[in-house]
XYZ file of C-alpha atoms in Angstrom:
358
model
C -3.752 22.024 16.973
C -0.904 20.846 14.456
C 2.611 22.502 15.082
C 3.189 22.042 11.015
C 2.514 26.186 10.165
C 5.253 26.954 12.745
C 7.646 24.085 11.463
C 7.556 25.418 8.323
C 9.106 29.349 8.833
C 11.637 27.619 11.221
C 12.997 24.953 8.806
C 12.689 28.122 5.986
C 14.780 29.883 8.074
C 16.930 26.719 8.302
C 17.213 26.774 4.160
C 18.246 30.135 4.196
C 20.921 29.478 7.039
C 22.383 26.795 4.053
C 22.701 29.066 1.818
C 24.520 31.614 4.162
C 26.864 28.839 5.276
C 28.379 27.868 1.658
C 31.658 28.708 1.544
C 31.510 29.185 -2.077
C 30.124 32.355 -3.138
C 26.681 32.295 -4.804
C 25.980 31.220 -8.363
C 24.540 33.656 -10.415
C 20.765 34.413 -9.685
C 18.061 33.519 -12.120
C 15.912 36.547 -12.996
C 12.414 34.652 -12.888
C 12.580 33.856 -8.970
C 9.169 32.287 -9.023
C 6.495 31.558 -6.895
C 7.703 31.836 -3.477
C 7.816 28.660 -1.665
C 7.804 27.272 2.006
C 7.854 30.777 3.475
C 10.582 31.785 1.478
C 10.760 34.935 -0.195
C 11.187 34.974 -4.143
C 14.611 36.298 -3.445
C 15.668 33.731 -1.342
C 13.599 31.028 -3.482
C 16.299 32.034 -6.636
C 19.121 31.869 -4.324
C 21.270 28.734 -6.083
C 22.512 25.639 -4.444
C 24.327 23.789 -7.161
C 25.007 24.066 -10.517
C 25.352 20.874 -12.363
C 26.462 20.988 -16.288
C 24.126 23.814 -17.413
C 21.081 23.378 -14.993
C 20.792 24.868 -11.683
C 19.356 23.816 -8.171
C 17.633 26.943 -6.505
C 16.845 26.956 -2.599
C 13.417 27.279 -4.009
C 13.737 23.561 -5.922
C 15.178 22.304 -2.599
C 11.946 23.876 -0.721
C 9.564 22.257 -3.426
C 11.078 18.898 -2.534
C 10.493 19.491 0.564
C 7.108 20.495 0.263
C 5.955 16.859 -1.433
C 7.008 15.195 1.416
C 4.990 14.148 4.652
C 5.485 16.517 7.379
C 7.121 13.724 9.592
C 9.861 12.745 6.146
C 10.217 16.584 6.416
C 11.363 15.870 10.556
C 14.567 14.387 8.964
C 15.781 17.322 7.393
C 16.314 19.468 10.728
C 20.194 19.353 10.696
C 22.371 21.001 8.580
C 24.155 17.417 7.259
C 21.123 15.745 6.370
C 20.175 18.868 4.255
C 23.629 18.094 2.641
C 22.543 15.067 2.146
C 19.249 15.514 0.173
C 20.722 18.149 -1.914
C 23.754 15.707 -2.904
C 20.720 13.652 -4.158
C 19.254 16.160 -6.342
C 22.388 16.468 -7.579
C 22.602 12.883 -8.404
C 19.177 13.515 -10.040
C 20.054 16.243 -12.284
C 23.551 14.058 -12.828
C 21.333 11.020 -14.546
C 18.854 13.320 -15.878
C 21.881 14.735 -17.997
C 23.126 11.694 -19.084
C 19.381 10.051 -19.981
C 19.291 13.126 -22.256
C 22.668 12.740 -23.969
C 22.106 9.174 -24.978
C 18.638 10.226 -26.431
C 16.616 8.494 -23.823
C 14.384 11.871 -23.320
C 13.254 10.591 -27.169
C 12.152 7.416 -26.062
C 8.453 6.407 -26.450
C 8.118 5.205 -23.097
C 9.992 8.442 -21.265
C 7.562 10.417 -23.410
C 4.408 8.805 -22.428
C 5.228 9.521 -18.872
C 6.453 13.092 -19.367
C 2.975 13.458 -20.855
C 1.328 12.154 -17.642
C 3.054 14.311 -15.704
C 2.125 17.315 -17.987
C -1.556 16.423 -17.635
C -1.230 16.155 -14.005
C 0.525 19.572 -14.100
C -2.791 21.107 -16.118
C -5.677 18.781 -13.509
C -3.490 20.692 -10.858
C -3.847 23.915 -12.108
C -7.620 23.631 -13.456
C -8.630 22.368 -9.661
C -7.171 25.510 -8.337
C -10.605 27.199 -8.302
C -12.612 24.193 -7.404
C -14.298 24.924 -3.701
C -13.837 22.149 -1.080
C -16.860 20.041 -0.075
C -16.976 22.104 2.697
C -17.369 25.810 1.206
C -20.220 24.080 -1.682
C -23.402 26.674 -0.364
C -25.763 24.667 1.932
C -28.774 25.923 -0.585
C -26.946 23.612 -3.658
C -26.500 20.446 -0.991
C -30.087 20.946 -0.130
C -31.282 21.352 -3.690
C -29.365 18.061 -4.661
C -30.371 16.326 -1.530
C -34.155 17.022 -2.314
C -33.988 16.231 -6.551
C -32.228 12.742 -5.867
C -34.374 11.465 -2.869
C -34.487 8.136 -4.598
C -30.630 8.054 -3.788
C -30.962 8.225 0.369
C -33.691 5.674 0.418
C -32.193 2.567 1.080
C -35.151 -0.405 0.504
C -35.243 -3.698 2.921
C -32.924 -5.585 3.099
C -32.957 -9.407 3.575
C -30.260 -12.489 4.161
C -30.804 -15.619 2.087
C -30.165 -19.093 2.720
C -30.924 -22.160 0.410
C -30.940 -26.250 0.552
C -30.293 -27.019 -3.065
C -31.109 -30.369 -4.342
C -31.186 -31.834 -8.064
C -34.905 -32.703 -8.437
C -38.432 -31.480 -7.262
C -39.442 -34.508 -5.449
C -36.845 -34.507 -3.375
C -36.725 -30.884 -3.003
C -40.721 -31.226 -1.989
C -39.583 -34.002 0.288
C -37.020 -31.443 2.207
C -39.154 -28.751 1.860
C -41.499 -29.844 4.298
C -38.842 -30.862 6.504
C -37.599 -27.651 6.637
C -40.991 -26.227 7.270
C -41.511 -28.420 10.278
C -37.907 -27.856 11.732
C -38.419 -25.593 14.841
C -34.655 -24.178 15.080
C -31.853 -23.265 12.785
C -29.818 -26.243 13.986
C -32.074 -28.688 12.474
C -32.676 -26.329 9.305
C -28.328 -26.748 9.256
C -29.039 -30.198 9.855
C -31.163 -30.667 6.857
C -29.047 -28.492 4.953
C -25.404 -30.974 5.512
C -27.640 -33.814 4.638
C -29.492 -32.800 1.698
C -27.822 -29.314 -0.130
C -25.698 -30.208 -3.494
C -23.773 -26.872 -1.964
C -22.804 -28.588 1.498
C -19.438 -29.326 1.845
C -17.792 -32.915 1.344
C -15.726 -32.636 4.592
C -17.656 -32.042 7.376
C -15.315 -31.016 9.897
C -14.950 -28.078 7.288
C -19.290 -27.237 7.937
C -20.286 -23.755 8.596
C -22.321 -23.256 11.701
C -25.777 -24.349 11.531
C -27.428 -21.296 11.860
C -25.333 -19.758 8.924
C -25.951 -23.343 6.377
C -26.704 -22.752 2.816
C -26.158 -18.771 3.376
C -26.200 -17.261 -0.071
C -26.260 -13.155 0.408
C -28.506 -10.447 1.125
C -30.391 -9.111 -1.307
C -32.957 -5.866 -1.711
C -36.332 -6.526 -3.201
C -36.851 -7.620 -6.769
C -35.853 -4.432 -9.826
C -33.742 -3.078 -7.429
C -30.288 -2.486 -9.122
C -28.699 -1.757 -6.274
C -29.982 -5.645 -4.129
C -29.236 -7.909 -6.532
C -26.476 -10.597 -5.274
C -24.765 -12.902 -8.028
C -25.309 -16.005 -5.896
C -28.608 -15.765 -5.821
C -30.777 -16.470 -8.663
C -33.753 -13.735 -9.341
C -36.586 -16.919 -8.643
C -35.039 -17.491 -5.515
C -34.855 -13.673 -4.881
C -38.420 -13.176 -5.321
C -39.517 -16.329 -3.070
C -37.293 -14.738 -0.358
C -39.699 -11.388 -0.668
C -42.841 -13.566 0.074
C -41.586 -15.284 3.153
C -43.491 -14.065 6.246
C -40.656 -13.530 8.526
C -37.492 -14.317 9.614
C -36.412 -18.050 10.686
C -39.188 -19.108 8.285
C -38.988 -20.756 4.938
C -40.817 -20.371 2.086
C -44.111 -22.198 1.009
C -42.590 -23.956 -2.060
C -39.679 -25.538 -3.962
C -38.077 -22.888 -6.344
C -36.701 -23.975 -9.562
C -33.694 -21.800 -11.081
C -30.521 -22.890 -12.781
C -31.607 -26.473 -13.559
C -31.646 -26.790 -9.466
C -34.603 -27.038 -7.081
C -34.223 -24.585 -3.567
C -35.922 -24.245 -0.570
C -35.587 -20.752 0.626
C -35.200 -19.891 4.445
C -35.651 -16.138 5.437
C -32.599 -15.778 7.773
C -32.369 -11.775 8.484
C -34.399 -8.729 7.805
C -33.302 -4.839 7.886
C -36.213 -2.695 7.475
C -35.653 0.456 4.675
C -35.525 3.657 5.491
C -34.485 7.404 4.182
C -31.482 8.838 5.462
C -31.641 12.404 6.726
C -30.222 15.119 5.478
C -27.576 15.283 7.703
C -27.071 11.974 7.678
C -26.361 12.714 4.142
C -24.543 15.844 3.640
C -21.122 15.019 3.461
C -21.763 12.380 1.163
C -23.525 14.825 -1.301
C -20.893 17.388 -1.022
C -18.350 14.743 -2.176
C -20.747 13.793 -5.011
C -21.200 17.716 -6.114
C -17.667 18.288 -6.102
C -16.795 15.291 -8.529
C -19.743 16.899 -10.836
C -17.960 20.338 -10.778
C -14.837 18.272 -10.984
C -16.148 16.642 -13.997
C -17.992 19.740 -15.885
C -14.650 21.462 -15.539
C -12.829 18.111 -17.505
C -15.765 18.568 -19.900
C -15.101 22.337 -20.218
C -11.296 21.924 -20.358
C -11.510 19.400 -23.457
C -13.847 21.258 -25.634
C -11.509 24.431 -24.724
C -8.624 22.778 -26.176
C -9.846 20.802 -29.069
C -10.844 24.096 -30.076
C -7.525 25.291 -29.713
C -5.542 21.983 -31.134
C -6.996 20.614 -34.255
C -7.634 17.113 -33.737
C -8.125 14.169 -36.391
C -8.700 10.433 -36.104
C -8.060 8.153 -38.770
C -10.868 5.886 -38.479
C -9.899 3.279 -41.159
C -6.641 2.808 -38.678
C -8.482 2.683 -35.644
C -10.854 -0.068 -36.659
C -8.084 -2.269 -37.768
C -6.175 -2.313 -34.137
C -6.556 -5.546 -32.669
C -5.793 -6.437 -29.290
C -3.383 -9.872 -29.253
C -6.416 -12.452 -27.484
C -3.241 -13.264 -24.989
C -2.866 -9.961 -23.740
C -6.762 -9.645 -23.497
C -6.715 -13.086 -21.258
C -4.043 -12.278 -19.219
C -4.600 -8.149 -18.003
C -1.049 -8.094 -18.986
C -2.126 -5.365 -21.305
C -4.361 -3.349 -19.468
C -2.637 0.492 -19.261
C -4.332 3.933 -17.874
C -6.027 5.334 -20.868
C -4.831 8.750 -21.088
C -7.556 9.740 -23.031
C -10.173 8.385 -20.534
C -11.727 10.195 -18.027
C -10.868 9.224 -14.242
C -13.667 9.193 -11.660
C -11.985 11.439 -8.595
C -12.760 8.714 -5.359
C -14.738 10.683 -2.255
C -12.067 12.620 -0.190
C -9.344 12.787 -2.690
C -8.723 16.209 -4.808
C -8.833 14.129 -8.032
C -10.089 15.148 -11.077
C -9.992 17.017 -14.200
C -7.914 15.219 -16.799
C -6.969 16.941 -20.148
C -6.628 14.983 -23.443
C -3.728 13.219 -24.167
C -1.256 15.487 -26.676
C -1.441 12.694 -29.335
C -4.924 12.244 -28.786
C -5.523 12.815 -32.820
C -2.508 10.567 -33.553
């Protein structure tokens, strides 16, 4: 059992002892205390550290940094010095934060962009607030998704690859029955460091002759989910009407302007994975459609609310410098763009950019 819940009163406690031990007297107390933080009370939360220019540092601030830490970063903070320590760099903080604002930096395009990411995250934050975790989704929803998408749990054979290539059909015939009469994967490798166009020059640098001329694995042929970009859909196909593995197919396959002979080298049978087997998988997969609905939900709400228009004739004439486009130097988060939440992350429902209609 984690020790963090009773960390957390103690090193509250702790907070409140900092404020106690200033030997200045306290700073005058906001009114809005806010949301009460680290086990603090909203009283204590207002209580101020520091006052720097015209902005203040509540104990509640100080808690909320605390907060976004790890709980073993939070270990450091124990003793009253090293609290010292990380309030002197809020301090320094609000001191640059000042100054960025007096020379006008708060105006610049960049600074702006990001203070608009970190609005959006502020509103995916609060719109996730009522989203369940995978593990509170009802069991009768999991079930019902489980049973609708059966196509997804049934994963189809599977099968590993391996080629000779040569450059024309005689000689490809030629190997081909070679192959066919070779009794062992050595002498298939044997053939393959010989004859293949894709064997290496060195030899010293040869794969092992039972893994020569390994190209991929692959699922059967119109199956989205087999295909494998080394190996041509001909070759594919042949692979599907070898008999079984160690043996190689019963002719030369032409694809790419090169001749293969094919050689069955691994087999995993398909099957359908159980629900259980499934579950948590599905739960992930319902909460980034919930996750996803409420993004939809959230944008139509506030392009309701904010009028939005796009000058098309502008838009079309944007082009992208072919430099940039070669080199990813340009490639930036679209803030307009939906993000996919990853399974196991709370991810999730992004809100238009402000200058979406720009």
């Amino acid at each position: 059992m984690t020790r963090a819940p009773v960390r957390r009163p103690l090193l509250a406690i702790s907070l409140v002892a900092l404020v106690a031990g200033c030997d200045e007297p306290a700073l005058q107390v906001p009114s809005d205390a806010g949301d009460p933080v680290f086990g603090l009370t909203a009283e204590q939360s207002a209580r101020v550290l520091a006052k720097v220019g015209d902005r203040v540092i509540t104990l509640g601030d100080f808690g909320r940094t605390l907060e976004r830490m790890d709980q073993f970063d939070r270990l450091r903070y124990q003793t009253k010095e090293r609290r010292r320590e990380l309030l002197s760099e809020l301090i320094d903080a609000e001191l640059l934060a000042l100054e960025a604002r007096r020379r006008g930096l708060d105006k610049d395009p960049a600074v702006e962009d990001t203070i608009r990411q970190i609005l959006r995250e502020a509103m995916i934050a609060r719109a996730r607030k009522g989203l369940p975790a995978p593990a509170d989704i009802p069991a009768s929803e999991v079930r019902a998704y489980y049973e609708a998408n059966a196509d997804k749990f049934s994963e189809p054979e599977r099968r590993r690859v391996a080629a000779i290539v040569v450059g024309d059909r005689a000689l490809g015939e030629k190997v081909l029955k070679e192959a066919q009469k070779a009794g062992s994967s050595g002498a298939w490798g044997e053939l393959f460091l010989k004859h293949s166009l894709t064997a290496p020059k060195d030899k010293s640098a040869a794969p092992p002759l039972d893994l020569a001329g390994e190209l991929g694995i692959v699922s059967p042929p119109g199956d989205p989910r087999g295909a494998h970009p080394r190996v041509p859909e001909p070759v594919r196909a042949a692979t599907f009407r070898i008999g079984g593995v160690g043996a190689v197919g019963e002719e030369v396959v032409e694809a790419d302007g090169r001749f293969f002979i094919v050689r069955l080298n691994g087999l995993t049978s398909g099957h359908r994975r159980e629900f259980a087997e499934a579950e948590r998988s599905i739960r992930v997969a319902l909460l980034q459609q919930k996750m996803q609905d409420q993004e939809r939900a959230l944008e139509d709400e506030l392009r309701k609310k904010f009028p939005v228009e796009i000058n098309e004739a502008a838009l079309s004439s944007v082009k992208v410098p072919e430099q940039l486009m070669q080199t990813g130097s340009a490639a930036q988060p679209d803030p307009t763009k939906p993000r996919t939440p990853q399974p196991e992350q709370s991810g999730a429902v992004a809100a238009p950019s402000s200058d979406a209609g720009k």
